[in-house]
Coordinates of C-alpha atoms in Angstrom, one line a residue:
Chain A
M1 CA 108.5 -126.3 88.5
S2 CA 109.3 -124.8 91.8
E3 CA 107.0 -121.9 90.9
T4 CA 103.9 -124.0 90.5
S5 CA 104.6 -125.9 93.7
V6 CA 104.6 -122.6 95.6
V7 CA 101.4 -121.4 94.0
R8 CA 99.4 -124.6 94.2
P9 CA 98.7 -124.9 98.0
V10 CA 96.8 -121.7 97.8
H11 CA 94.2 -123.2 95.5
R12 CA 93.8 -126.3 97.6
R13 CA 92.9 -124.7 101.0
S14 CA 92.4 -127.0 104.0
P15 CA 89.0 -126.8 105.7
A16 CA 90.7 -125.2 108.8
A17 CA 92.2 -122.5 106.6
I18 CA 88.8 -121.8 105.0
L19 CA 87.2 -121.6 108.5
G20 CA 90.0 -119.3 109.7
R21 CA 89.6 -117.0 106.7
G22 CA 85.8 -117.0 107.2
A23 CA 86.2 -116.1 110.9
S24 CA 88.6 -113.2 110.2
W25 CA 86.2 -111.9 107.5
A26 CA 83.3 -112.1 110.0
G27 CA 85.3 -110.3 112.6
F28 CA 86.1 -107.6 110.1
G29 CA 82.5 -107.3 109.0
A30 CA 81.3 -107.1 112.6
V31 CA 83.5 -104.0 113.2
Y32 CA 82.2 -102.3 110.1
L33 CA 78.7 -103.3 110.9
F34 CA 79.1 -101.6 114.3
L35 CA 80.5 -98.5 112.7
Y36 CA 77.9 -98.2 109.9
A37 CA 74.8 -99.8 111.2
P38 CA 73.6 -96.8 113.2
L39 CA 73.9 -94.6 110.1
V40 CA 72.0 -97.1 108.1
A41 CA 69.4 -97.5 110.8
I42 CA 68.7 -93.8 111.0
T43 CA 68.5 -93.5 107.2
V44 CA 66.1 -96.4 107.1
F45 CA 63.8 -94.9 109.9
A46 CA 63.8 -91.6 108.0
F47 CA 61.9 -93.4 105.3
N48 CA 59.8 -95.6 107.6
D49 CA 56.1 -94.8 107.6
S50 CA 55.7 -95.0 111.4
T51 CA 56.1 -92.7 114.3
I52 CA 57.7 -95.4 116.3
Q53 CA 61.4 -95.8 115.9
A54 CA 61.4 -99.5 115.6
L55 CA 61.0 -102.4 113.2
P56 CA 58.9 -103.9 111.7
W57 CA 59.1 -101.9 108.5
A58 CA 55.8 -100.1 108.1
G59 CA 56.2 -99.0 104.5
F60 CA 58.1 -96.4 102.5
T61 CA 57.4 -92.7 102.9
T62 CA 58.9 -89.4 102.3
R63 CA 56.6 -87.5 104.6
W64 CA 59.2 -86.9 107.2
F65 CA 61.3 -85.1 104.7
E66 CA 58.2 -83.2 103.5
A67 CA 57.6 -82.2 107.1
I68 CA 60.9 -80.5 107.5
P69 CA 60.1 -77.1 105.8
K70 CA 56.9 -76.9 107.8
D71 CA 58.7 -77.1 111.2
R72 CA 59.5 -73.4 111.9
L73 CA 61.6 -74.1 115.0
L74 CA 63.7 -76.6 113.0
I75 CA 64.1 -74.3 110.1
S76 CA 65.1 -71.3 112.2
A77 CA 67.7 -73.6 113.9
L78 CA 68.9 -74.8 110.6
V79 CA 69.2 -71.2 109.2
F80 CA 71.0 -70.1 112.4
S81 CA 73.5 -73.0 112.1
F82 CA 74.1 -72.1 108.5
T83 CA 74.7 -68.4 109.1
V84 CA 77.0 -69.2 112.1
A85 CA 79.0 -71.7 110.0
I86 CA 79.3 -69.4 107.0
A87 CA 80.4 -66.5 109.1
A88 CA 82.9 -68.6 111.0
V89 CA 84.3 -70.2 107.8
A90 CA 84.7 -66.9 106.1
I91 CA 86.4 -65.2 109.0
A92 CA 88.5 -68.3 109.8
S93 CA 89.7 -68.7 106.2
L94 CA 90.9 -65.1 106.1
L95 CA 92.5 -65.1 109.6
G96 CA 93.9 -68.6 109.3
T97 CA 95.5 -67.9 105.9
W98 CA 96.9 -64.7 107.2
F99 CA 98.3 -66.4 110.4
A100 CA 99.7 -69.3 108.3
F101 CA 101.6 -66.8 106.0
A102 CA 102.8 -64.9 109.1
L103 CA 104.0 -68.0 110.9
H104 CA 105.6 -69.4 107.7
E105 CA 107.6 -66.2 106.9
R106 CA 109.0 -65.9 110.4
T107 CA 111.5 -68.3 111.8
G108 CA 112.4 -66.9 115.2
R109 CA 111.7 -68.4 118.6
V110 CA 108.4 -66.4 119.0
A111 CA 107.1 -67.8 115.7
R112 CA 107.9 -71.3 116.7
A113 CA 106.1 -70.8 120.1
A114 CA 103.1 -69.2 118.3
R115 CA 102.9 -72.2 116.0
G116 CA 102.9 -74.6 119.0
L117 CA 100.2 -72.5 120.7
M118 CA 98.0 -72.8 117.6
V119 CA 97.4 -76.5 118.2
V120 CA 96.1 -76.0 121.8
P121 CA 92.5 -74.8 121.0
V122 CA 92.1 -77.8 118.6
V123 CA 93.1 -80.4 121.2
V124 CA 91.7 -78.8 124.3
P125 CA 88.4 -80.5 125.5
G126 CA 85.3 -78.7 124.2
M127 CA 83.9 -78.5 127.6
V128 CA 86.9 -76.6 128.9
L129 CA 86.8 -74.3 125.9
G130 CA 83.1 -73.7 126.1
L131 CA 83.0 -73.0 129.8
S132 CA 86.0 -70.7 129.7
L133 CA 84.6 -68.8 126.7
A134 CA 81.2 -68.5 128.4
I135 CA 82.9 -67.0 131.5
T136 CA 85.0 -64.7 129.5
F137 CA 82.2 -63.4 127.3
R138 CA 80.0 -62.9 130.4
S139 CA 82.7 -60.9 132.2
L140 CA 83.0 -58.8 129.0
G141 CA 79.3 -58.2 129.1
L142 CA 78.6 -59.9 125.7
T143 CA 75.0 -61.2 125.4
P144 CA 74.9 -64.8 124.4
G145 CA 73.8 -65.1 120.8
Y146 CA 75.0 -65.1 117.2
A147 CA 78.2 -63.2 117.9
T148 CA 79.3 -65.3 120.9
V149 CA 78.7 -68.5 119.0
V150 CA 80.6 -67.3 115.9
L151 CA 83.5 -66.1 118.2
G152 CA 83.5 -69.5 120.0
H153 CA 83.7 -71.4 116.7
L154 CA 86.5 -69.2 115.5
V155 CA 88.6 -70.4 118.4
F156 CA 88.9 -73.9 116.9
D157 CA 88.2 -73.0 113.2
V158 CA 91.1 -70.5 112.9
P159 CA 93.7 -73.0 114.1
V160 CA 92.4 -75.7 111.8
V161 CA 92.8 -73.3 108.8
T162 CA 96.1 -72.0 110.0
L163 CA 97.6 -75.5 110.5
L164 CA 96.3 -76.9 107.1
V165 CA 97.5 -73.9 105.1
L166 CA 100.8 -73.7 107.0
S167 CA 101.6 -77.4 106.3
R168 CA 100.9 -76.7 102.6
L169 CA 103.2 -73.6 102.7
Q170 CA 105.9 -75.6 104.3
R171 CA 105.8 -78.2 101.5
L172 CA 106.0 -75.4 98.9
D173 CA 109.5 -75.1 97.4
P174 CA 111.1 -72.0 98.9
S175 CA 112.7 -71.1 95.6
Q176 CA 109.2 -70.3 94.3
A177 CA 108.9 -67.2 96.5
Q178 CA 112.6 -66.4 95.9
A179 CA 112.2 -66.6 92.2
A180 CA 109.2 -64.2 92.3
M181 CA 111.2 -61.7 94.3
D182 CA 114.2 -62.2 92.1
L183 CA 112.1 -61.3 89.1
G184 CA 111.0 -58.1 90.6
A185 CA 107.9 -58.9 92.7
G186 CA 107.8 -57.3 96.1
P187 CA 106.6 -59.3 99.2
W188 CA 102.9 -58.6 98.5
R189 CA 102.9 -59.4 94.9
T190 CA 105.0 -62.5 95.7
R191 CA 102.3 -63.7 98.2
I192 CA 99.3 -62.9 96.0
L193 CA 100.6 -63.9 92.5
V194 CA 102.9 -66.8 93.3
V195 CA 102.4 -68.3 96.7
L196 CA 98.6 -67.9 97.3
P197 CA 97.6 -69.7 94.0
Q198 CA 99.7 -72.6 95.0
V199 CA 98.0 -73.0 98.4
R200 CA 94.5 -72.2 97.3
T201 CA 93.4 -75.8 97.3
A202 CA 94.6 -76.1 101.0
I203 CA 92.5 -73.0 101.8
L204 CA 89.4 -74.5 100.0
A205 CA 89.9 -77.9 101.8
A206 CA 90.3 -76.1 105.2
A207 CA 87.1 -74.1 104.5
L208 CA 85.1 -77.3 103.8
L209 CA 86.4 -79.0 106.9
T210 CA 85.8 -76.0 109.2
F211 CA 82.3 -75.8 107.8
T212 CA 81.4 -79.3 108.9
L213 CA 83.2 -78.7 112.2
S214 CA 81.2 -75.5 112.9
F215 CA 77.9 -76.8 111.5
D216 CA 77.6 -79.8 113.9
E217 CA 79.5 -78.5 116.9
V218 CA 77.6 -79.0 120.1
I219 CA 79.7 -78.7 123.3
V220 CA 81.3 -75.3 122.8
T221 CA 78.1 -73.9 121.2
F222 CA 76.0 -75.2 124.1
F223 CA 77.8 -72.8 126.5
L224 CA 77.5 -69.9 124.2
V225 CA 74.0 -69.9 122.7
G226 CA 71.3 -67.6 123.7
A227 CA 67.6 -68.1 123.0
Q228 CA 68.1 -69.2 119.4
Q229 CA 69.4 -72.7 119.2
T230 CA 71.7 -74.2 116.5
L231 CA 70.5 -77.2 114.7
P232 CA 72.5 -79.8 116.6
I233 CA 71.4 -78.3 119.9
F234 CA 67.8 -78.2 118.7
I235 CA 67.9 -81.9 117.7
W236 CA 69.5 -82.8 121.0
S237 CA 66.8 -80.9 123.0
Q238 CA 64.1 -82.6 120.9
T239 CA 65.5 -86.1 121.7
R240 CA 64.8 -85.5 125.4
F241 CA 61.0 -85.5 124.6
G242 CA 61.2 -88.5 122.3
F243 CA 61.8 -87.1 118.8
T244 CA 59.8 -87.6 115.7
P245 CA 61.1 -89.4 112.6
E246 CA 61.4 -85.9 111.1
I247 CA 64.6 -85.6 113.0
N248 CA 65.8 -88.8 111.3
A249 CA 65.2 -87.1 108.0
V250 CA 67.2 -84.0 108.9
V251 CA 70.0 -86.0 110.3
T252 CA 70.1 -88.2 107.2
I253 CA 70.4 -85.1 105.0
I254 CA 73.1 -83.5 107.2
G255 CA 75.0 -86.8 107.4
L256 CA 75.0 -87.1 103.6
V257 CA 76.1 -83.4 103.0
S258 CA 78.8 -83.7 105.7
M259 CA 80.2 -86.9 104.1
V260 CA 80.2 -85.3 100.7
L261 CA 82.0 -82.2 102.0
I262 CA 84.6 -84.3 103.9
V263 CA 85.2 -86.6 100.9
V264 CA 85.7 -83.5 98.7
A265 CA 88.0 -81.9 101.2
T266 CA 90.2 -85.0 101.6
R267 CA 90.3 -85.4 97.8
V268 CA 91.4 -81.8 97.5
I269 CA 94.0 -82.2 100.2
T270 CA 95.5 -85.4 98.8
R271 CA 95.4 -84.2 95.2
D272 CA 97.2 -81.1 96.4
I273 CA 100.1 -83.2 97.6
E274 CA 100.9 -84.4 94.0
P275 CA 101.6 -81.0 92.4
D276 CA 104.8 -80.8 94.5
N277 CA 106.3 -82.8 91.7
Y278 CA 105.6 -80.1 89.2
D279 CA 109.0 -78.5 89.5
R280 CA 111.1 -81.5 90.2
P281 CA 113.7 -81.6 87.4
D282 CA 113.6 -85.0 85.8
G283 CA 116.3 -84.6 83.2
G284 CA 114.0 -85.7 80.5
G285 CA 115.0 -85.1 76.9
A286 CA 114.4 -81.7 75.4
Chain B
M1 CA 145.4 -58.8 78.4
S2 CA 142.0 -59.9 77.1
A3 CA 139.4 -57.4 76.2
T4 CA 137.2 -58.2 79.2
Q5 CA 139.9 -57.2 81.6
Q6 CA 139.6 -53.5 80.8
R7 CA 135.8 -53.4 81.3
A8 CA 134.1 -52.1 84.3
A9 CA 133.2 -54.4 87.2
V10 CA 129.5 -55.2 87.2
V11 CA 129.6 -57.1 90.5
S12 CA 132.3 -56.5 93.1
L13 CA 132.7 -58.5 96.3
D14 CA 134.6 -56.6 98.9
D15 CA 135.9 -58.8 101.7
V16 CA 132.6 -60.6 101.9
T17 CA 132.2 -63.1 104.8
K18 CA 129.1 -65.1 105.5
G19 CA 128.7 -67.0 108.8
Y20 CA 125.6 -68.8 110.1
P21 CA 124.4 -68.8 113.7
G22 CA 125.4 -71.8 115.6
T23 CA 128.6 -72.6 113.7
D24 CA 132.1 -71.1 113.7
T25 CA 133.1 -72.2 110.2
K26 CA 132.3 -69.6 107.7
A27 CA 130.3 -70.4 104.6
V28 CA 132.1 -67.6 102.8
D29 CA 135.4 -66.3 104.2
R30 CA 136.7 -62.9 103.1
V31 CA 136.1 -63.2 99.4
S32 CA 137.0 -60.3 97.2
L33 CA 136.6 -60.4 93.5
D34 CA 135.3 -58.4 90.5
I35 CA 133.0 -59.7 87.8
R36 CA 133.3 -57.7 84.6
E37 CA 130.9 -56.5 82.1
G38 CA 129.8 -59.2 79.6
E39 CA 131.9 -61.8 81.3
F40 CA 131.1 -65.5 81.7
F41 CA 132.4 -66.0 85.3
S42 CA 132.3 -69.3 87.1
L43 CA 132.4 -70.1 90.8
L44 CA 133.8 -73.6 90.8
G45 CA 134.1 -75.8 93.9
P46 CA 132.9 -78.8 95.7
S47 CA 129.7 -78.8 97.8
G48 CA 130.1 -76.7 100.9
S49 CA 132.8 -74.5 99.3
G50 CA 130.6 -71.4 99.6
K51 CA 129.9 -70.9 96.0
T52 CA 126.1 -71.0 96.3
S53 CA 126.2 -68.7 99.4
T54 CA 128.3 -66.3 97.4
L55 CA 125.7 -66.3 94.6
R56 CA 122.8 -65.9 97.1
M57 CA 124.5 -62.8 98.5
I58 CA 124.8 -61.3 95.0
A59 CA 121.1 -62.1 94.4
G60 CA 120.1 -60.6 97.7
F61 CA 118.6 -63.7 99.3
E62 CA 121.2 -63.5 102.0
E63 CA 123.2 -60.6 103.5
P64 CA 126.9 -60.8 104.2
T65 CA 127.9 -60.9 107.9
Q66 CA 130.9 -58.8 106.9
G67 CA 132.1 -56.9 103.8
R68 CA 130.1 -55.4 100.9
V69 CA 128.5 -56.5 97.7
L70 CA 128.6 -53.8 95.0
L71 CA 126.5 -53.8 91.8
D72 CA 127.7 -51.3 89.3
G73 CA 129.9 -49.8 92.0
L74 CA 126.9 -49.2 94.4
D75 CA 126.8 -50.9 97.8
V76 CA 123.6 -53.0 97.7
S77 CA 123.7 -54.0 101.4
G78 CA 120.1 -54.4 102.7
L79 CA 118.6 -54.0 99.2
P80 CA 116.0 -56.8 98.7
P81 CA 116.2 -59.1 95.6
Y82 CA 113.4 -57.2 93.8
H83 CA 115.3 -54.0 93.9
R84 CA 118.5 -55.6 92.4
D85 CA 119.0 -55.7 88.7
V86 CA 120.1 -59.3 88.9
N87 CA 118.2 -62.4 87.9
T88 CA 118.7 -66.0 88.9
V89 CA 118.3 -69.3 87.2
F90 CA 117.5 -71.7 90.0
Q91 CA 118.8 -75.3 90.2
N92 CA 115.3 -76.6 90.1
Y93 CA 114.2 -73.9 87.7
A94 CA 111.4 -72.6 90.0
L95 CA 109.0 -72.0 87.2
F96 CA 105.6 -71.1 88.6
P97 CA 103.5 -74.2 88.2
H98 CA 100.1 -72.4 88.0
M99 CA 101.1 -70.1 85.1
T100 CA 101.6 -71.0 81.4
I101 CA 105.1 -70.8 80.0
Q102 CA 104.2 -67.5 78.3
R103 CA 102.9 -66.0 81.6
N104 CA 106.0 -67.2 83.4
V105 CA 108.2 -65.4 81.0
E106 CA 106.0 -62.3 81.0
F107 CA 106.2 -62.2 84.9
P108 CA 109.3 -60.1 85.3
M109 CA 107.9 -57.5 82.8
R110 CA 104.5 -57.4 84.5
M111 CA 106.4 -56.6 87.7
K112 CA 108.2 -53.8 86.0
G113 CA 105.0 -52.4 84.6
V114 CA 105.8 -53.0 80.9
P115 CA 102.6 -52.6 78.8
S116 CA 101.1 -56.0 78.1
R117 CA 101.5 -55.9 74.3
E118 CA 105.2 -55.2 74.6
A119 CA 105.6 -57.7 77.4
G120 CA 103.9 -60.3 75.1
A121 CA 106.2 -59.5 72.2
R122 CA 109.3 -59.5 74.3
S123 CA 108.5 -62.8 76.0
T124 CA 107.8 -64.5 72.7
E125 CA 111.1 -63.2 71.4
A126 CA 112.9 -64.5 74.6
L127 CA 111.2 -67.9 74.1
E128 CA 112.3 -67.9 70.5
S129 CA 115.9 -67.4 71.5
V130 CA 115.7 -70.7 73.4
E131 CA 113.6 -72.4 70.8
M132 CA 110.6 -72.7 73.1
A133 CA 108.2 -70.3 71.4
E134 CA 105.7 -73.0 70.4
Y135 CA 105.3 -74.1 74.0
G136 CA 104.0 -70.8 75.3
G137 CA 100.5 -72.2 76.1
R138 CA 101.8 -75.2 78.1
L139 CA 102.1 -75.5 81.9
P140 CA 105.6 -76.2 83.3
H141 CA 104.8 -79.8 84.4
Q142 CA 104.0 -80.6 80.8
L143 CA 107.6 -79.9 79.8
S144 CA 110.7 -82.1 80.1
G145 CA 113.6 -81.1 82.3
G146 CA 115.6 -79.6 79.4
Q147 CA 112.7 -77.6 78.2
R148 CA 112.0 -76.2 81.6
Q149 CA 115.6 -75.3 81.8
R150 CA 115.3 -73.2 78.6
V151 CA 112.2 -71.5 79.8
A152 CA 113.9 -70.6 83.1
L153 CA 116.7 -69.0 81.1
A154 CA 114.3 -67.1 78.9
R155 CA 112.4 -65.9 82.0
A156 CA 115.6 -64.7 83.7
L157 CA 116.9 -63.0 80.6
V158 CA 113.8 -61.3 79.3
G159 CA 114.1 -58.4 81.6
R160 CA 117.7 -57.7 80.5
P161 CA 119.3 -57.8 83.9
R162 CA 122.8 -56.5 84.4
V163 CA 123.9 -59.9 85.7
L164 CA 122.5 -63.4 85.3
L165 CA 123.2 -65.8 88.2
L166 CA 123.0 -69.5 87.5
D167 CA 123.0 -72.0 90.3
E168 CA 124.1 -75.4 89.0
P169 CA 121.5 -75.1 86.3
L170 CA 122.5 -78.2 84.4
G171 CA 122.9 -80.4 87.5
A172 CA 119.6 -82.2 87.0
L173 CA 120.1 -83.0 83.4
D174 CA 121.6 -86.1 81.8
L175 CA 125.1 -86.0 80.2
R176 CA 124.1 -85.5 76.6
L177 CA 121.6 -82.8 77.4
R178 CA 124.1 -81.1 79.7
Q179 CA 126.6 -80.9 76.9
Q180 CA 123.9 -79.5 74.5
M181 CA 122.8 -76.9 77.1
Q182 CA 126.4 -75.8 77.6
L183 CA 126.5 -74.7 74.0
V184 CA 123.1 -73.0 74.3
L185 CA 124.3 -71.1 77.4
K186 CA 127.5 -70.0 75.8
R187 CA 125.7 -68.8 72.7
L188 CA 123.1 -67.0 74.6
Q189 CA 125.7 -65.3 76.8
R190 CA 127.5 -64.1 73.7
E191 CA 124.3 -62.9 72.0
V192 CA 122.9 -60.9 75.0
G193 CA 126.2 -59.7 76.3
I194 CA 125.1 -59.9 79.9
S195 CA 127.5 -61.0 82.6
F196 CA 126.9 -64.6 83.7
V197 CA 127.9 -65.8 87.1
Y198 CA 127.8 -69.6 86.9
V199 CA 128.0 -71.8 90.0
T200 CA 129.1 -75.4 89.4
H201 CA 131.0 -78.3 90.9
D202 CA 131.6 -79.6 87.4
Q203 CA 135.1 -78.6 86.3
G204 CA 134.3 -79.6 82.7
E205 CA 131.4 -77.1 82.5
A206 CA 133.5 -74.3 84.1
L207 CA 136.5 -74.9 81.8
S208 CA 134.5 -75.1 78.6
M209 CA 132.2 -72.1 79.1
S210 CA 134.0 -69.6 81.3
D211 CA 136.0 -66.5 80.6
R212 CA 137.3 -66.6 84.1
I213 CA 136.9 -69.1 87.0
A214 CA 137.2 -68.6 90.7
V215 CA 138.0 -71.9 92.3
M216 CA 136.5 -72.0 95.8
N217 CA 137.3 -74.3 98.8
K218 CA 136.1 -73.9 102.4
G219 CA 134.6 -70.5 101.8
R220 CA 137.8 -69.0 100.2
V221 CA 138.8 -68.3 96.7
E222 CA 141.8 -70.6 96.1
Q223 CA 142.6 -69.3 92.6
L224 CA 141.1 -66.9 90.1
G225 CA 142.0 -67.0 86.5
S226 CA 141.2 -68.0 83.0
P227 CA 140.4 -71.7 82.4
A228 CA 143.8 -72.2 80.8
E229 CA 145.6 -70.6 83.8
I230 CA 143.6 -72.6 86.3
Y231 CA 144.2 -75.8 84.4
H232 CA 147.9 -75.4 83.4
R233 CA 149.1 -73.2 86.3
P234 CA 147.2 -74.3 89.4
S235 CA 148.5 -72.4 92.4
T236 CA 147.5 -74.6 95.2
R237 CA 147.3 -78.3 96.0
F238 CA 143.5 -78.1 96.1
V239 CA 143.2 -76.6 92.6
A240 CA 145.7 -79.0 91.2
S241 CA 143.8 -82.0 92.5
F242 CA 140.3 -80.7 92.0
I243 CA 140.7 -79.7 88.4
G244 CA 142.1 -82.3 86.0
R245 CA 144.3 -85.1 87.2
S246 CA 147.7 -84.4 88.6
N247 CA 150.7 -86.2 90.0
L248 CA 151.8 -84.4 93.2
L249 CA 155.5 -84.8 94.0
P250 CA 157.4 -83.4 97.0
C251 CA 160.6 -82.1 95.6
A252 CA 163.8 -80.2 96.6
V253 CA 164.4 -77.3 94.2
E254 CA 167.9 -76.3 93.4
A255 CA 168.9 -73.1 91.6
L256 CA 171.3 -73.6 88.7
G257 CA 171.9 -70.1 87.4
D258 CA 169.8 -69.9 84.2
S259 CA 167.3 -72.5 85.4
S260 CA 166.3 -74.5 88.4
L261 CA 166.2 -78.2 88.9
A262 CA 163.7 -80.1 91.1
H263 CA 164.9 -83.4 92.7
C264 CA 161.8 -85.4 93.4
G265 CA 163.4 -88.6 94.7
D266 CA 163.9 -92.0 93.1
G267 CA 166.0 -90.4 90.3
I268 CA 163.2 -88.1 89.1
T269 CA 164.4 -84.6 88.1
V270 CA 162.5 -81.8 86.5
M271 CA 163.8 -78.7 84.8
L272 CA 162.0 -75.6 86.1
P273 CA 162.2 -71.9 84.9
A274 CA 164.9 -69.7 86.5
G275 CA 163.8 -67.8 89.5
T276 CA 161.9 -70.7 91.1
P277 CA 162.6 -70.3 94.8
A278 CA 165.0 -73.0 96.1
G279 CA 164.0 -75.3 98.9
Q280 CA 161.3 -77.9 99.6
A281 CA 158.2 -77.6 97.4
L282 CA 155.3 -79.6 96.1
L283 CA 155.4 -80.1 92.3
S284 CA 152.2 -80.7 90.4
V285 CA 152.4 -82.5 87.1
R286 CA 149.3 -83.2 84.9
Y287 CA 148.9 -86.8 83.8
E288 CA 149.3 -85.6 80.2
S289 CA 152.5 -83.8 81.0
V290 CA 154.2 -87.1 81.8
A291 CA 155.5 -88.6 78.5
L292 CA 156.3 -92.1 77.6
T293 CA 159.8 -91.6 76.1
E294 CA 162.3 -93.7 74.1
G295 CA 165.3 -94.9 76.0
G296 CA 168.0 -92.3 76.7
A297 CA 165.8 -89.1 76.3
S298 CA 167.1 -86.3 78.5
G299 CA 165.3 -86.1 81.8
G300 CA 163.9 -89.6 81.3
F301 CA 163.7 -92.1 84.1
P302 CA 162.9 -95.8 84.1
V303 CA 159.6 -97.1 85.6
T304 CA 157.9 -100.4 86.0
V305 CA 154.3 -100.5 84.6
D306 CA 151.8 -101.3 87.4
E307 CA 148.7 -100.9 85.4
V308 CA 147.5 -99.8 82.0
V309 CA 144.0 -98.2 81.8
F310 CA 142.4 -97.9 78.4
L311 CA 140.2 -94.8 78.2
G312 CA 139.2 -94.8 74.6
D313 CA 140.8 -91.6 73.4
A314 CA 143.8 -92.1 75.6
V315 CA 145.7 -94.6 77.8
E316 CA 146.8 -94.0 81.4
I317 CA 150.0 -95.8 82.4
I318 CA 150.6 -96.1 86.1
G319 CA 154.4 -96.5 86.5
R320 CA 156.4 -97.1 89.7
T321 CA 160.0 -96.2 90.5
G322 CA 161.1 -96.9 94.0
A323 CA 158.5 -95.4 96.3
T324 CA 157.1 -93.0 93.7
V325 CA 154.0 -93.8 91.6
L326 CA 153.4 -91.6 88.6
V327 CA 150.5 -91.6 86.1
A328 CA 151.2 -90.8 82.4
R329 CA 148.4 -90.1 80.0
T330 CA 149.1 -90.6 76.4
G331 CA 147.0 -90.6 73.3
G332 CA 149.7 -92.1 71.1
Q333 CA 149.8 -95.6 69.6
R334 CA 152.8 -96.5 71.8
G335 CA 150.7 -96.5 74.9
L336 CA 148.6 -99.3 73.5
R337 CA 151.6 -101.6 73.2
V338 CA 152.7 -101.2 76.8
Q339 CA 151.7 -104.0 79.1
R340 CA 151.6 -104.5 82.8
G341 CA 155.1 -105.4 84.2
D342 CA 157.0 -103.8 81.3
S343 CA 159.9 -101.5 82.0
V344 CA 159.5 -98.2 80.2
E345 CA 160.8 -94.7 80.5
F346 CA 158.8 -91.6 81.6
A347 CA 159.8 -88.0 81.3
I348 CA 158.2 -84.8 82.7
H349 CA 157.7 -81.9 80.3
P350 CA 159.2 -78.9 81.9
T351 CA 156.3 -76.7 80.9
G352 CA 153.8 -79.1 82.5
A353 CA 155.3 -78.9 86.0
V354 CA 154.0 -76.3 88.4
I355 CA 155.2 -75.5 91.9
L356 CA 152.3 -75.2 94.3
R357 CA 152.0 -73.0 97.4
D358 CA 150.5 -75.3 99.9

């Protein structure tokens, strides 16, 4: 009896309660609307058959998407951004993984300090990073261009890979490496045959994340580019002259691709947490 | 005495000490012992007694801060684990989760450069010896704890190491499985003839499987001997209380020519062999060495029963006389008839009493 009396009032809500619930849902909705409405708006305008970025809806078109390949400046910026991101990701994955192993295998004071210093480039404001890199490169006599942009991106890409791979290494059971060495594997074969396969998903996730980081980075890049612009900088410079809906189409594609990459990366990272249970003895029957 | 005692030492610890930075207490404190060819040797002790640190120094995961570890008479100081002919079964098995069972067991042979056909045949054979051959294609997480345990054993033994180290390998298994695995381990050890060094805090495991046991406490070896010696002739208070259940009685020992007599207060006296040094001593008497006797037996003394504990295969009777409380363990029918508050008579078997050095 007492159970039903507890349950029943929920079914008979008072008008005030219904109003309160409604208001709280509305508030919730407003925040999400604020977060997602711009994304929706830009996607809608990408398909709107009008050069004016405003309602009313003038009809559905894909011509802005069709215009993309014909815009040589846009394509060259897109290609440049891709080549920068791919080079930065490739180098950062190698360097970051190497650093993560090095930091993981050393326990001294120097290693701890080095680990702390890894975080700095990730959290330092992009403007500071960009300006200081620009000054450094100029004093070294490096011409602004592809190399300076890639180097600039490595400054934040390498720490991201390092920290992600390092955190995976630290969750790895230390007896894995010990068992490998115990069974006759030297340090290199231990790393390559036993440890690396167990952190490969972290490396993959880090690569996906750094790709999206590099691809749409603006501030640091702005200080380091030469004549050839990256896509985000090209788009930004276009907006100053009132951009065409073609930009909406590009941004819609990039937004979609980035979201897919980030969803995949987070999936990989979270799924990667589970296999820690692999070797937990559970005492189950033989 | 036994055959193993004449055999050569496979592992020798020579005055081995292990300290860690930031602490003065030593994890392992001047341990010297020999582990012989083909021997099942246990390091038994509570957590923190230094048994695992000792094992890790033999494996090469840690280096002694003092002293030497010798394998087959050669000092292995500074030699990394992959150059030591010693394999370990880890407490959590440490199977490689990304490799199939077959690949796991082949791993040590791949590292030695054994041709893949031979490696395959030998790993299948090793898996057969632990009845796991049919699981070769599975991944470790698809096996139960007991099955992973067997695979870990096969992987550690397939390369025929000189010594197999086992770090509490049964700790994560339930009781029934643990007892089953004890038999598997003992059989395997006999079949392969490799020296086993077995770390455990479980006296039952150590007593049932070992040829010899080193009882460790606070980094030191308290006693080293056969299970029967350790059980029946404990040499220290720690060993007497850690292994089995003992009554500890402070006594005054008196020499009587052809024997000695211990006066333990409250009218309790125990006959001891001649040559027992006179003076104050601590006497250890196993629960089962205290007998429930009929009135008037020699050496018997009256007690009042405080409690009777039924254990299934035996009964423990807690008796009091004056300030002394003694526990007698008896499997006989008489124990079942004793009740709380009864007056009965206890007697201590002379062979069951041991003088401890404290």
